[in-house]
XYZ file of C-alpha atoms in Angstrom:
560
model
C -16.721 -13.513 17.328
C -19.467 -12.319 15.569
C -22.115 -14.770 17.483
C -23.391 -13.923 20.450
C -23.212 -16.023 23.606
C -21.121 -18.339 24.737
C -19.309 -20.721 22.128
C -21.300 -22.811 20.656
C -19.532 -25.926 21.788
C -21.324 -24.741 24.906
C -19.384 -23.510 28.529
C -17.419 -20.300 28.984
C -14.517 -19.018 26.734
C -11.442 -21.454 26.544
C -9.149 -22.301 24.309
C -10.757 -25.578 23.356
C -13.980 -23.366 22.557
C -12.577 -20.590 20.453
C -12.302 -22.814 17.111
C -16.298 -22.713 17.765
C -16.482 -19.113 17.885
C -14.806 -18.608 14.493
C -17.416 -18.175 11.985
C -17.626 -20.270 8.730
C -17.036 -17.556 6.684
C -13.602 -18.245 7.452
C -12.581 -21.914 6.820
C -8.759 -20.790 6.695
C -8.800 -19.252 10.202
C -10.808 -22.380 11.636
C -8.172 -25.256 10.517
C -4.984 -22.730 11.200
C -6.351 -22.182 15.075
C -7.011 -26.261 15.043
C -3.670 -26.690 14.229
C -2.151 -24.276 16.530
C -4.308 -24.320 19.051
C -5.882 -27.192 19.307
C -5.243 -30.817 21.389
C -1.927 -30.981 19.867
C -0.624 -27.699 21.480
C 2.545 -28.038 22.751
C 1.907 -28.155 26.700
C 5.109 -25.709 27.366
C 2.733 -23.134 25.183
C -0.581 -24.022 26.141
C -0.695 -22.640 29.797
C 0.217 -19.521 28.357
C -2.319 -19.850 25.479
C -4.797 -20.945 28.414
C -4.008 -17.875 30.646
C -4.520 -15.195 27.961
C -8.429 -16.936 27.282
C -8.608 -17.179 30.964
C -8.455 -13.204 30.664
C -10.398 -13.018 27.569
C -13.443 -14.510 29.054
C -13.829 -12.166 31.836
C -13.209 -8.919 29.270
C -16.561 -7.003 28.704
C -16.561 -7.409 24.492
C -20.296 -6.051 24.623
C -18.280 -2.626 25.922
C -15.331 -2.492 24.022
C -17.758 -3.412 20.319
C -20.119 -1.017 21.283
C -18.884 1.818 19.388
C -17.578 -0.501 16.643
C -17.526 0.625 13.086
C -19.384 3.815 13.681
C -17.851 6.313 10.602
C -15.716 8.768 13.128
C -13.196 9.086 10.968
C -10.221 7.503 13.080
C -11.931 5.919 15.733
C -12.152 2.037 14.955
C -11.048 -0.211 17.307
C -8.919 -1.824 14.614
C -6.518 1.049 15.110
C -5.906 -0.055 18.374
C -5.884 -3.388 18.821
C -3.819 -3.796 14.712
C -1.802 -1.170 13.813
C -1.149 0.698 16.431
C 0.545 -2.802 18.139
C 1.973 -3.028 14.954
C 3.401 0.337 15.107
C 5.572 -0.534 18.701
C 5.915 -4.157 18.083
C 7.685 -4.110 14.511
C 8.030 -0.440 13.040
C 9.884 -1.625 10.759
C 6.907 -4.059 9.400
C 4.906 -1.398 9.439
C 6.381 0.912 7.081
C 7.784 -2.151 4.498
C 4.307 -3.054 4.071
C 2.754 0.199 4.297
C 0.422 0.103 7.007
C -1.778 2.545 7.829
C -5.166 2.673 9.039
C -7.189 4.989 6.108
C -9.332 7.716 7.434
C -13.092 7.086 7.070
C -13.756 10.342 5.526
C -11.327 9.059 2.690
C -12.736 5.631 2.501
C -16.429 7.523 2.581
C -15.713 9.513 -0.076
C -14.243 6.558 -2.337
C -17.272 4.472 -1.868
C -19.668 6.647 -2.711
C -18.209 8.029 -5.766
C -17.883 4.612 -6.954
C -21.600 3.597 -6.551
C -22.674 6.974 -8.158
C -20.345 6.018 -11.031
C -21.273 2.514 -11.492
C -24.968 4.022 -11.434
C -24.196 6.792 -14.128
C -21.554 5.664 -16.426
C -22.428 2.022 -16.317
C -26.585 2.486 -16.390
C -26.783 -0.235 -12.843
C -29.201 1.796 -10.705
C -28.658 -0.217 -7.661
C -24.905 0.491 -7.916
C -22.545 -1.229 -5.623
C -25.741 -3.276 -4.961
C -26.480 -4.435 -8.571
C -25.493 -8.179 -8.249
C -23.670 -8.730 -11.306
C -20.904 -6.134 -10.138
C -18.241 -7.591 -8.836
C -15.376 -5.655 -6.230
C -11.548 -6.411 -5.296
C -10.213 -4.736 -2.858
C -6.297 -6.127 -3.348
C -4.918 -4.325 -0.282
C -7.500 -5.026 1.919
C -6.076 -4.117 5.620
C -8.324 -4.648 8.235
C -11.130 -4.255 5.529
C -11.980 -0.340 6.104
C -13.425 -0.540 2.338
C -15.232 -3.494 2.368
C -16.691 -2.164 5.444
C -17.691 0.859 3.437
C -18.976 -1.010 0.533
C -20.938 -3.490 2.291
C -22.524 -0.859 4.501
C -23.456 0.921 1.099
C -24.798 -1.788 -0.083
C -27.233 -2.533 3.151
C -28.635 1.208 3.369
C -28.980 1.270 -0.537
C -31.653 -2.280 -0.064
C -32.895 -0.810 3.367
C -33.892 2.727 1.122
C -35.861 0.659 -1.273
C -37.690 -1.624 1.192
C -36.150 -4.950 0.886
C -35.026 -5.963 4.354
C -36.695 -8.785 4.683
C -34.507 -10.115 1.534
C -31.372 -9.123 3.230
C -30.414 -12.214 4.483
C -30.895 -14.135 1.436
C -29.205 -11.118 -0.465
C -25.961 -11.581 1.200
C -25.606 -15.495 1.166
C -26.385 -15.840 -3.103
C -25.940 -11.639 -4.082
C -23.111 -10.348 -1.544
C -20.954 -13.072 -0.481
C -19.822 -14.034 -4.057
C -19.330 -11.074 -5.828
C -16.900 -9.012 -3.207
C -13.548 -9.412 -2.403
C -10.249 -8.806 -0.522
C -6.605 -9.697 -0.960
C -4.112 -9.370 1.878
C -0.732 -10.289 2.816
C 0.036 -10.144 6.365
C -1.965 -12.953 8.860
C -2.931 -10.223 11.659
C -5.096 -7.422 9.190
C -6.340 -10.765 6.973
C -8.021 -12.273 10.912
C -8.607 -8.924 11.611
C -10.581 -8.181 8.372
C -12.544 -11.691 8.869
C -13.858 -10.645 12.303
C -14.659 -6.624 11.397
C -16.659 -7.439 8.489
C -18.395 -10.704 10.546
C -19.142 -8.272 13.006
C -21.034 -5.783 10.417
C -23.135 -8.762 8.618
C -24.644 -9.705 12.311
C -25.495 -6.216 13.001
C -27.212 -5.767 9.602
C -28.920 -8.938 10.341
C -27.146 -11.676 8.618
C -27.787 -15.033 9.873
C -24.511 -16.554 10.113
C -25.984 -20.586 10.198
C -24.634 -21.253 6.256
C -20.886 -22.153 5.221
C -20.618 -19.181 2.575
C -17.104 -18.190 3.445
C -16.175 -14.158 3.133
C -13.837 -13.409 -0.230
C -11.170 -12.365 1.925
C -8.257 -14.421 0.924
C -4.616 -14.454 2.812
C -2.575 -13.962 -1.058
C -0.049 -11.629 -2.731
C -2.190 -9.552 -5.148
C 0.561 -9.399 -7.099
C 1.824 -12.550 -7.770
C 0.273 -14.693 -10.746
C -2.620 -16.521 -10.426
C -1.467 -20.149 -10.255
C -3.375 -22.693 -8.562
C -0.726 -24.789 -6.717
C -0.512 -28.437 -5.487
C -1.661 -30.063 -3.064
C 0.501 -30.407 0.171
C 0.168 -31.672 3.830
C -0.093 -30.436 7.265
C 0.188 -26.047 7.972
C 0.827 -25.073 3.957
C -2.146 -27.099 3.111
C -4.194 -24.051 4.346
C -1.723 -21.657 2.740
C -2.666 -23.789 -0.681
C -6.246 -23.910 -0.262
C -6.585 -20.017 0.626
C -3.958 -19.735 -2.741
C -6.072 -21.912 -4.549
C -9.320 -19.648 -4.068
C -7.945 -16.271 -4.528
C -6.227 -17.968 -8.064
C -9.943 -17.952 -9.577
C -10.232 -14.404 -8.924
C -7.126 -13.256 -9.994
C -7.436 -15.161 -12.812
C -10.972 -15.512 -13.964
C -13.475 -13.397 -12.236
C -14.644 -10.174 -14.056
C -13.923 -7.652 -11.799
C -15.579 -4.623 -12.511
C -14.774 -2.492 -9.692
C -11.047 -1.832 -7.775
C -10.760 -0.069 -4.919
C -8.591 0.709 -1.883
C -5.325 1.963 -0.435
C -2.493 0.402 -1.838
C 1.200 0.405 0.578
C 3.224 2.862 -0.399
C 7.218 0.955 -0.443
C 9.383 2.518 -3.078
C 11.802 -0.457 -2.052
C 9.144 -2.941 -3.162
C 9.871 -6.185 -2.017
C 7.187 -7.465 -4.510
C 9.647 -8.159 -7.649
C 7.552 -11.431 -8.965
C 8.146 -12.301 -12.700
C 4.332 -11.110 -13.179
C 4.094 -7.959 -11.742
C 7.713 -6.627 -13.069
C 6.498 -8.219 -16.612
C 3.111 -5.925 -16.168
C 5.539 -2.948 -15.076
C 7.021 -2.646 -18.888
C 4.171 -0.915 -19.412
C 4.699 1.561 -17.386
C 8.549 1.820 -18.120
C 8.404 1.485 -21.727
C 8.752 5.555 -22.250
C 11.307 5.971 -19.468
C 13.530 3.556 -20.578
C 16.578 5.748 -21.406
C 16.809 7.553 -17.995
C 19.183 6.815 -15.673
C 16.740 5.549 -12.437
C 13.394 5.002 -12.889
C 13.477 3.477 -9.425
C 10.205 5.574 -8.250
C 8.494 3.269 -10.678
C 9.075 0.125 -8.796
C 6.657 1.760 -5.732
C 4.012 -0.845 -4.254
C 1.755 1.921 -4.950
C 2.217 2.258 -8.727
C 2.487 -1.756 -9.004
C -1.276 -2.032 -7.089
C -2.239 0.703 -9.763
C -1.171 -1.049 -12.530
C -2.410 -4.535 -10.972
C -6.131 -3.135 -10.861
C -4.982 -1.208 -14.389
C -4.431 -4.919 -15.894
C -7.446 -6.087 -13.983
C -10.183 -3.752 -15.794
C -8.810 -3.906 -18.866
C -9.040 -7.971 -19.013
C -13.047 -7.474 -17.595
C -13.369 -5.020 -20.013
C -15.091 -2.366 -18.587
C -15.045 -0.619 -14.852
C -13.387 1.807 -12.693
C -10.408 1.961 -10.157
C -11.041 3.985 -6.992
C -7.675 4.600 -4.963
C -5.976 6.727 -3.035
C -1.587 6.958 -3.031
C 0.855 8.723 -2.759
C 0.415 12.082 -5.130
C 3.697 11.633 -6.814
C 3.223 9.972 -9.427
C 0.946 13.171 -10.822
C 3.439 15.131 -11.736
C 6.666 13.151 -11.412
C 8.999 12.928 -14.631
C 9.657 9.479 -14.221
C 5.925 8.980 -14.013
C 5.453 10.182 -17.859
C 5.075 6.979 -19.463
C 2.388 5.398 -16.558
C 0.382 8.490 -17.058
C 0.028 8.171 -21.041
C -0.843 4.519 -20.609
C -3.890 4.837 -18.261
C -4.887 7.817 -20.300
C -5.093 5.538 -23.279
C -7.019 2.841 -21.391
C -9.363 5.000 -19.580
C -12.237 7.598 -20.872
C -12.762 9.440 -18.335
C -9.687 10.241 -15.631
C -10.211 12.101 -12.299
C -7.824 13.109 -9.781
C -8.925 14.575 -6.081
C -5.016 15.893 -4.763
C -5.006 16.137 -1.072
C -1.478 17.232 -0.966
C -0.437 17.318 2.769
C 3.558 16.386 1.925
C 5.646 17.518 4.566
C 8.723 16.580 2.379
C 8.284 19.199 0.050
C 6.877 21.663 2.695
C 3.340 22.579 0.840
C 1.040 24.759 2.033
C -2.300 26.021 1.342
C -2.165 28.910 -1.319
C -3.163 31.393 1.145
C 0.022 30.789 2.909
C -1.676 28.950 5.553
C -0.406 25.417 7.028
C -1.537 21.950 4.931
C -1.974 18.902 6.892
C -1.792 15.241 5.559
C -5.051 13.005 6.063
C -2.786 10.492 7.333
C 0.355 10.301 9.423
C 2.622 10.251 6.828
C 5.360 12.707 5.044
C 4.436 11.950 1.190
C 1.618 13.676 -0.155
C -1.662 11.486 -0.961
C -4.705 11.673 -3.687
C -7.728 9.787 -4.514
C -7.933 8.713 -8.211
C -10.934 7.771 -10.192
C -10.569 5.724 -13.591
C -13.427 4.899 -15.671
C -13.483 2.523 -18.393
C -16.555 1.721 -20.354
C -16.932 -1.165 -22.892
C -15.650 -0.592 -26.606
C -12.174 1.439 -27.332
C -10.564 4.097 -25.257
C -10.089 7.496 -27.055
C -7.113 9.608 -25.025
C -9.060 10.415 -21.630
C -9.899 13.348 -20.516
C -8.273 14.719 -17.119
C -10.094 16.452 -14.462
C -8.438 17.645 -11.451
C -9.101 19.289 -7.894
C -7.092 20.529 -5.039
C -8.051 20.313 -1.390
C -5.850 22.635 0.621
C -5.442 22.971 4.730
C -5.785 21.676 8.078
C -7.250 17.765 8.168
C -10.492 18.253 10.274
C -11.609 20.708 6.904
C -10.605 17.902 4.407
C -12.043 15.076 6.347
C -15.209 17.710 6.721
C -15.274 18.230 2.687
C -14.939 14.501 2.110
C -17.714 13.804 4.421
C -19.818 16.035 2.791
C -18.925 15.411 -1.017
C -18.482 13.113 -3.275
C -17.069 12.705 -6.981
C -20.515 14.406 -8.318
C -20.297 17.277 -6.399
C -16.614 18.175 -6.436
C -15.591 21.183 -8.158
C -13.446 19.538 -11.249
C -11.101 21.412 -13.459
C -10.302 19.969 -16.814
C -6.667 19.621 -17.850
C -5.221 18.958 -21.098
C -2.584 16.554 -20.437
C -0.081 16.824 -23.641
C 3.574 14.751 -24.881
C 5.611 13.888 -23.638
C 4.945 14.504 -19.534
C 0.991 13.975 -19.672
C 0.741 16.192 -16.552
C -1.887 15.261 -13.817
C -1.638 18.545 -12.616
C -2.511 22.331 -13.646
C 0.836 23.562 -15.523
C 1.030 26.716 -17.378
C 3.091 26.176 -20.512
C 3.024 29.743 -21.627
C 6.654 29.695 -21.838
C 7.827 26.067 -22.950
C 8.689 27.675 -26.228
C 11.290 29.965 -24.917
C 12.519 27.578 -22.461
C 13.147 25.011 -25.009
C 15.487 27.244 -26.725
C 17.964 27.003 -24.192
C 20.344 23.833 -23.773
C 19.902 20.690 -21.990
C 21.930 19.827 -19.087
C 21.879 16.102 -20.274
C 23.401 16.944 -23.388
C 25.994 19.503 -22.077
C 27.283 16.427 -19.605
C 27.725 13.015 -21.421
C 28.147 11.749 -17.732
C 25.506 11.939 -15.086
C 24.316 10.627 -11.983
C 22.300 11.084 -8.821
C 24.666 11.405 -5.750
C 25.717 9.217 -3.339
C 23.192 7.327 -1.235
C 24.730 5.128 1.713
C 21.084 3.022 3.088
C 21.924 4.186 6.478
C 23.214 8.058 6.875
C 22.871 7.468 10.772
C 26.129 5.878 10.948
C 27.431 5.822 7.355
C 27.684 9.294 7.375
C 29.134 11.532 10.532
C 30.485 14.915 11.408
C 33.198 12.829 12.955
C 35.825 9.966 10.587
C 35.875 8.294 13.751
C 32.104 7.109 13.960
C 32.314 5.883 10.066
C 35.551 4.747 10.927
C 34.017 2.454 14.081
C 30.940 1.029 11.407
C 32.995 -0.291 8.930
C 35.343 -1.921 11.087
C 32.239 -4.121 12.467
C 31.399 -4.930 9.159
C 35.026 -5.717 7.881
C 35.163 -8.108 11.297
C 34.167 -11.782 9.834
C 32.798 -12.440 13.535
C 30.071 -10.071 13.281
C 27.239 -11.474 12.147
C 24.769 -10.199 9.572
C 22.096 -10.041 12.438
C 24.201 -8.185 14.661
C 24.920 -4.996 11.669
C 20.962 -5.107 11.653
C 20.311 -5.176 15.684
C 23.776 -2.269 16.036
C 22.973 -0.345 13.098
C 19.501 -1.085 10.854
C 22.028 -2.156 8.741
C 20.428 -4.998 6.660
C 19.614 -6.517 3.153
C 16.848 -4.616 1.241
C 15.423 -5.535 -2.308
C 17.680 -2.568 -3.222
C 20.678 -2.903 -1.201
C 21.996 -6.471 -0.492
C 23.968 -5.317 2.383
C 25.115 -9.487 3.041
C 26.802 -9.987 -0.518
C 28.314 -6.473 -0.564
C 29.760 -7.221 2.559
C 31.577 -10.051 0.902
C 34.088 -7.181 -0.850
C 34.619 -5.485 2.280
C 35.274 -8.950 4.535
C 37.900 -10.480 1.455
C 39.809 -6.714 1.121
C 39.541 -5.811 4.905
C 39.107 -1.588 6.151
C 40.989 0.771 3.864
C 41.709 3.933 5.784
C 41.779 5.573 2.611
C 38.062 5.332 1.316
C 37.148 7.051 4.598
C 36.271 10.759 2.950
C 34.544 13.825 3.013
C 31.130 14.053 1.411
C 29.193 17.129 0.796
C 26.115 16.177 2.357
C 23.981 19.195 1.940
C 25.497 22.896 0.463
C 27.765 23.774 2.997
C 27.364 20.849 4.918
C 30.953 18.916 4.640
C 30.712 15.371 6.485
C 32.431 11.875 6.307
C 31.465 8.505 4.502
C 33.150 5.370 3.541
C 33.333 5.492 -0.254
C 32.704 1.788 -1.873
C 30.664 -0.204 -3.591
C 29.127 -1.189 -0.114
C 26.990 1.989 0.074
C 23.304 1.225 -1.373
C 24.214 3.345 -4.518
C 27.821 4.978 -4.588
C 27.133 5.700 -8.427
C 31.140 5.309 -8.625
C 31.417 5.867 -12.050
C 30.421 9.845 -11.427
C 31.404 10.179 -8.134
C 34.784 8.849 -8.516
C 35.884 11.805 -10.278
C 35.084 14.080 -7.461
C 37.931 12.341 -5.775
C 40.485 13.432 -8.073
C 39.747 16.798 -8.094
C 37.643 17.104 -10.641
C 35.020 19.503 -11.507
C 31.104 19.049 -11.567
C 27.614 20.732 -11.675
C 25.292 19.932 -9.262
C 21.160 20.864 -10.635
């Protein structure tokens, strides 16, 4: 809690006192632990409920906060006590959503780019302070930007002498102007009680009912505000209900954060796949533009809609670094360069995927613990019409204490840019030498040598849809041709289970009505050289049958 003390209901910590330790700012958190917590908590619950605050209120929080917040790059408590728990408890959470902590250096370097540009493009001196810029964070986490932003914002009033007017400043100049979207219940509490925690040590006095802008939504689903219902999804409606204004009406002039990275996006809302066609327009004749479906490219093209309906403003992220260079990616990059005027693009590479290294031949290490490749992306959009943006580019190479150093130290002001000249149809976001397109181009397209093409199989579970050994396969998809295993079990045995991609429970259905044909059990060329066994059906996530039949009969292909 960010007061100090004992609750303010008076006694030691309990259960019964904890609703008074939540701070106003939250309203949702207050009548969710009421409900669940409260007198009405079922007693075969409550001594458990009771023995956990029992332990709580002899912990030492003065000692484990004392440290709290400090810019160390991964040192915040958060990672601890959020996503590493999330990390053992539910892995499998953790990577849908795309959870992961950013570094501080990143988040540092973010931030104060984005108050230099709002202060240079956008002629607001104050910056992330001026109070008629507003901020959206629509992945917020545990609030690592917000963090940023708000502790920006305190040393940029502290520099000029005004902390006296701090507390005022945050109640009618802070509080309404800056907010957070997120998803999942623990990061959304979490992100309450970190940035809480921050306003008290900068001096807020907490005694008003100005709630944070933190709101437990989907960023991207639409804006509707929704009726009014009883009992636990009342607070789900109210919280809906205030993050609908901002969505919808608020002009948001500045977007920032780290977006999940899911390229089996479970977020497939009417108003976020209607935004996508966009994106997809150019790409619309190739066979999978999958890739484009990524959380991360639908949060880009969230805070992509969100400028462009304020106006004016600029997007701050950091994702995954495909969509730079990908193919697929052709049509998103000639859209923001139409939107934006100015386009900047910080590559930290680090993808362990494609095995990068630094150019001297030395090893490259990702800022996070991931395998894709990440960069930090600046758009700026000023009032009036967008002419074709320019692109500037830079590439930080090597181990991650040297990038987190160079972050640290640098900003989008001081970074050594190099200006690209995107062209048709690929818009590259990356240095390409084109010296010999011409000559290439002369030769013949694979696409139009082949009238029929595909990518290659792709079973959704190569641990045990795929073996050295017919026998394992074999063993598989007799449990899921048995009608008595249930859909739970395949996903407890196996991680065998339904995916926006892959509904593993109605392509079961097939397999269950025709029973296990010996026959489909095959040999698959898994890698060159690298002959193994899969059962060939419509089961697998794609089986792209159409091509892939053919290599059963003999026939003959090209692989490229």
């Amino acid at each position: 809690s960010p007061y100090e003390g004992e609750g303010r209901g008076g006694g030691r910590f309990t259960r019964q006192q904890a609703v008074w330790n939540l701070p106003p700012t939250n309203p949702f958190l207050r009548d969710l632990f009421n409900e669940i917590a409260g007198p009405g908590l079922d007693e075969r619950v409550a001594w458990l409920v009771d023995d956990l605050a029992y332990l709580l209120a002899r912990a030492d929080m003065a000692e484990v906060l004392k440290d709290f917040g400090k810019a160390t790059k991964q040192e915040d408590p958060v990672v601890h006590f959020y996503e590493t728990f999330l990390a053992a408890y539910d892995p499998q959470m953790r990577q849908r959503r795309g959870v992961y902590y950013t570094p501080e250096p990143v988040v540092s370097y973010i931030v104060r780019s984005l108050d230099h540009i709002v202060k240079t493009r956008f002629d607001r001196p104050l910056g992330l302070a001026d109070t008629n810029t507003l901020i959206l964070d629509p992945a917020a986490g545990t609030a690592t930007f917000l963090y940023f932003v708000i502790q920006q914002i305190h040393e940029t009033l502290m520099a000029m002498g005004q902390a006296g007017a701090w507390n005022d400043y945050v109640k009618k100049r802070l509080l309404p102007r800056v907010f957070g979207f997120e998803l999942l219940m623990a990061p959304y509490a979490v992100a309450h009680m970190k940035l809480g925690i921050l306003l008290q040590e900068t001096g807020y006095d907490f005694t008003g009912d100005q709630r944070l802008g933190i709101y437990l939504t989907n960023s991207l689903e639409e804006a509707i505000t929704q009726a009014e219902t009883l009992g636990f999804a009342r607070f789900i409606t109210e919280e809906a209900n205030a993050a609908a204004e901002v969505k919808r009406d608020k002009p948001i002039m500045v977007v920032l954060g780290n977006p999940p990275y899911s390229v089996s996006s479970a977020n497939q809302g009417d108003h976020i796949e209607h935004l996508m066609e966009r994106y997809k327009a150019a790409v619309r004749d190739e066979q999978n533009i999958q890739p484009l479906s990524d959380d991360y490219i639908k949060f880009i093209r969230f805070a992509h809609d969100r400028i462009e309906r304020t106006g004016y403003g600029v997007i701050g992220m950091i994702t995954n670094h495909s969509y730079l260079s990908g193919l697929i990616h052709r049509g998103m990059r000639g859209e923001l360069m139409k939107s934006f005027d100015e386009i900047y693009v910080l590559n930290l590479h680090g993808d362990t995927r494609i095995g990068e290294s630094a150019p001297d031949g030395g090893p490259d290490k990702n800022v996070f613990d991931i395998q894709q490749g990440v960069a930090i992306s600046l758009f700026i959009k000023r009032q009036g019409e967008a002419s074709l943006a320019p692109v500037k580019c830079a590439d930080l190479w090597g181990l991650r204490e040297g990038k987190y150093r160079y972050l640290l130290e640098n900003d989008v002001s001081t970074t050594d840019w190099q200006e690209l000249e995107p062209t048709p149809p690929y818009f590259f976001f990356v240095p390409k030498d084109f010296d010999l397109q011409s000559e290439y181009e002369q030769g013949w397209s694979i696409s139009d040598i082949f009238s029929l093409s595909s990518t290659g199989v792709e079973t959704g579970r190569d641990k045990y849809l795929i073996s050295f050994k017919p026998d394992k396969v074999r063993e598989v998809i007799k449990a899921i041709a048995d009608p008595s295993t249930a859909n739970y079990e395949l996903a407890e045995r196996y991680g065998i289970r339904d995916t926006s991609g892959w509904p593993v429970s109605r392509r079961r259905e097939q397999i269950l009505s025709e029973g296990f044909d010996e026959k489909r059990i095959v040999p698959v060329y898994y890698r060159p050289f690298d002959w193994r066994y899969t059962y060939f059906s419509s089961f697998l996530r794609r089986a792209h049958e159409t091509v892939m039949t053919h290599m059963l009969r003999r026939n003959v292909a090209i692989v490229s």
